[in-house]
Amino acid sequence: MAVYPSLRGRAVLISGGGAGIGAAMVEAFAWQGAQTLFLELDAAAAEATARRVTGLGLPAPRYRVCDLRDIPASLRAVEQLLEGRAADALINNAGNDQAQPFGEVGVADWDDRVAVNLRHQFFSPRQWPRRCAPPAAASSSIWARSRGCWA
């Protein structure tokens, strides 16, 4: 595995870090020596990811269980994870990729997908100046998605 010394000690915050691509990112950044932090809706998935990472002999990632549809609660969870420290990277990975036939998508389905897949990605970076390292520290915001919502 390639090693990127510039990531050592950097605070990396990942939404949806409990499973899939998010969990893989938590592990990858832990291998790089980053202070890995993540948000996850599913408490069991979050705990399993943290156990898997520590089982590899890596530093334990820190996480908070929260529903990203609740913007004030998710911003509080970020504050708790950062403990006054600035984040060096924000990876917006969380989302709901539940496939659904186009003709069966109702208003409630649409609103839920927008809340899960988009709203937190807009509001979290808006808080960026208060929660992230100064521009001289080269902080980053990354938006990751693996596939679309509707088939």
Short mmCIF file of C-alpha atoms in Angstrom, two decimals:
data_model
loop_
_atom_site.label_atom_id
_atom_site.label_comp_id
_atom_site.label_asym_id
_atom_site.label_seq_id
_atom_site.Cartn_x
_atom_site.Cartn_y
_atom_site.Cartn_z
CA MET A 1 0.00 0.00 0.00
CA ALA A 2 1.25 3.48 -0.82
CA VAL A 3 2.01 5.67 2.17
CA TYR A 4 1.25 9.37 2.14
CA PRO A 5 3.15 11.04 5.02
CA SER A 6 1.16 14.25 4.54
CA LEU A 7 -1.93 12.45 5.92
CA ARG A 8 -0.28 11.45 9.22
CA GLY A 9 -2.09 13.17 12.09
CA ARG A 10 -4.61 14.90 9.81
CA ALA A 11 -8.22 14.95 10.99
CA VAL A 12 -10.36 13.29 8.31
CA LEU A 13 -14.15 13.32 8.78
CA ILE A 14 -16.19 10.82 6.74
CA SER A 15 -19.99 10.68 6.60
CA GLY A 16 -21.43 7.19 6.20
CA GLY A 17 -18.26 5.53 7.48
CA GLY A 18 -19.88 2.40 8.88
CA ALA A 19 -20.23 0.29 5.74
CA GLY A 20 -19.25 -0.07 2.11
CA ILE A 21 -17.08 2.60 0.53
CA GLY A 22 -17.23 4.72 3.70
CA ALA A 23 -15.88 1.90 5.87
CA ALA A 24 -13.13 1.27 3.33
CA MET A 25 -12.18 4.96 3.51
CA VAL A 26 -12.11 4.84 7.33
CA GLU A 27 -9.70 1.91 7.15
CA ALA A 28 -7.57 3.45 4.39
CA PHE A 29 -7.11 6.74 6.23
CA ALA A 30 -6.33 4.87 9.47
CA TRP A 31 -3.56 3.00 7.58
CA GLN A 32 -2.16 6.40 6.61
CA GLY A 33 -2.01 7.50 10.25
CA ALA A 34 -4.80 10.06 9.94
CA GLN A 35 -7.05 10.86 12.87
CA THR A 36 -10.07 9.11 11.36
CA LEU A 37 -13.51 10.34 12.40
CA PHE A 38 -16.85 9.25 11.00
CA LEU A 39 -20.61 9.66 11.21
CA GLU A 40 -22.97 6.72 10.77
CA LEU A 41 -26.70 6.09 11.09
CA ASP A 42 -26.36 2.38 11.97
CA ALA A 43 -24.77 1.93 15.41
CA ALA A 44 -23.94 -1.76 14.84
CA ALA A 45 -22.22 -0.98 11.52
CA ALA A 46 -20.23 1.84 13.13
CA GLU A 47 -19.07 -0.41 15.96
CA ALA A 48 -18.16 -3.21 13.53
CA THR A 49 -16.04 -0.81 11.46
CA ALA A 50 -14.27 0.52 14.54
CA ARG A 51 -13.58 -3.05 15.77
CA ARG A 52 -12.30 -4.14 12.36
CA VAL A 53 -9.88 -1.19 12.17
CA THR A 54 -8.53 -1.70 15.68
CA GLY A 55 -8.31 -5.45 14.99
CA LEU A 56 -5.79 -4.58 12.27
CA GLY A 57 -3.63 -2.92 14.91
CA LEU A 58 -4.55 0.59 13.73
CA PRO A 59 -5.61 3.51 15.93
CA ALA A 60 -9.29 3.36 16.81
CA PRO A 61 -11.41 5.63 14.64
CA ARG A 62 -13.80 7.86 16.53
CA TYR A 63 -17.43 8.01 15.46
CA ARG A 64 -20.84 9.34 16.35
CA VAL A 65 -24.14 7.73 15.48
CA CYS A 66 -26.49 10.30 13.97
CA ASP A 67 -29.14 10.79 11.32
CA LEU A 68 -27.75 13.23 8.76
CA ARG A 69 -31.31 14.26 7.89
CA ASP A 70 -31.28 16.08 11.25
CA ILE A 71 -28.89 18.90 10.36
CA PRO A 72 -28.57 20.47 13.85
CA ALA A 73 -27.91 17.05 15.44
CA SER A 74 -25.36 16.10 12.78
CA LEU A 75 -23.51 19.40 13.21
CA ARG A 76 -23.41 18.77 16.99
CA ALA A 77 -22.00 15.30 16.31
CA VAL A 78 -19.26 16.86 14.17
CA GLU A 79 -18.42 19.30 16.98
CA GLN A 80 -18.19 16.40 19.45
CA LEU A 81 -15.88 14.45 17.16
CA LEU A 82 -13.58 17.37 16.45
CA GLU A 83 -13.35 18.46 20.12
CA GLY A 84 -12.33 21.97 19.09
CA ARG A 85 -9.82 20.77 16.53
CA ALA A 86 -10.04 21.82 12.90
CA ALA A 87 -10.84 19.15 10.30
CA ASP A 88 -8.37 18.77 7.47
CA ALA A 89 -10.73 16.89 5.16
CA LEU A 90 -14.47 16.29 4.91
CA ILE A 91 -15.63 13.33 2.82
CA ASN A 92 -19.37 13.46 2.14
CA ASN A 93 -20.05 9.79 1.46
CA ALA A 94 -23.32 8.97 3.25
CA GLY A 95 -26.42 8.34 1.21
CA ASN A 96 -29.30 6.03 0.46
CA ASP A 97 -28.85 4.07 -2.77
CA GLN A 98 -32.04 2.03 -2.48
CA ALA A 99 -33.10 1.27 -6.05
CA GLN A 100 -36.75 1.87 -6.87
CA PRO A 101 -38.63 1.79 -10.19
CA PHE A 102 -39.03 5.33 -11.46
CA GLY A 103 -42.82 5.10 -11.67
CA GLU A 104 -43.07 4.07 -8.02
CA VAL A 105 -41.14 7.03 -6.59
CA GLY A 106 -43.56 9.07 -4.52
CA VAL A 107 -43.14 12.54 -3.03
CA ALA A 108 -42.13 11.11 0.36
CA ASP A 109 -39.52 8.87 -1.33
CA TRP A 110 -38.12 11.84 -3.24
CA ASP A 111 -38.00 14.08 -0.16
CA ASP A 112 -36.26 11.37 1.86
CA ARG A 113 -33.62 10.77 -0.83
CA VAL A 114 -32.90 14.49 -1.12
CA ALA A 115 -32.61 14.74 2.68
CA VAL A 116 -30.30 11.72 2.88
CA ASN A 117 -28.25 12.18 -0.29
CA LEU A 118 -28.01 15.93 -0.73
CA ARG A 119 -29.11 18.16 2.15
CA HIS A 120 -26.29 17.27 4.55
CA GLN A 121 -23.79 17.65 1.72
CA PHE A 122 -24.93 21.25 1.33
CA PHE A 123 -25.15 22.23 5.00
CA SER A 124 -22.00 20.51 6.31
CA PRO A 125 -19.58 22.34 3.98
CA ARG A 126 -21.37 25.64 4.73
CA GLN A 127 -20.02 25.21 8.26
CA TRP A 128 -16.57 24.50 6.78
CA PRO A 129 -14.88 27.83 7.66
CA ARG A 130 -15.64 27.33 11.35
CA ARG A 131 -14.71 23.64 11.50
CA CYS A 132 -11.77 23.22 9.15
CA ALA A 133 -8.13 24.06 9.06
CA PRO A 134 -7.11 27.42 7.57
CA PRO A 135 -6.59 27.43 3.79
CA ALA A 136 -2.82 27.41 4.29
CA ALA A 137 -3.22 23.92 5.75
CA ALA A 138 -4.74 22.70 2.45
CA SER A 139 -8.04 21.38 3.78
CA SER A 140 -10.28 19.43 1.38
CA SER A 141 -13.95 18.65 0.84
CA ILE A 142 -14.72 15.51 -1.17
CA TRP A 143 -18.15 14.35 -2.33
CA ALA A 144 -18.30 10.62 -3.02
CA ARG A 145 -21.17 8.52 -4.34
CA SER A 146 -21.13 5.00 -5.68
CA ARG A 147 -24.32 4.79 -7.75
CA GLY A 148 -27.68 6.42 -8.38
CA CYS A 149 -30.89 6.04 -6.42
CA TRP A 150 -33.44 4.87 -8.93
CA ALA A 151 -33.36 2.09 -11.46
#
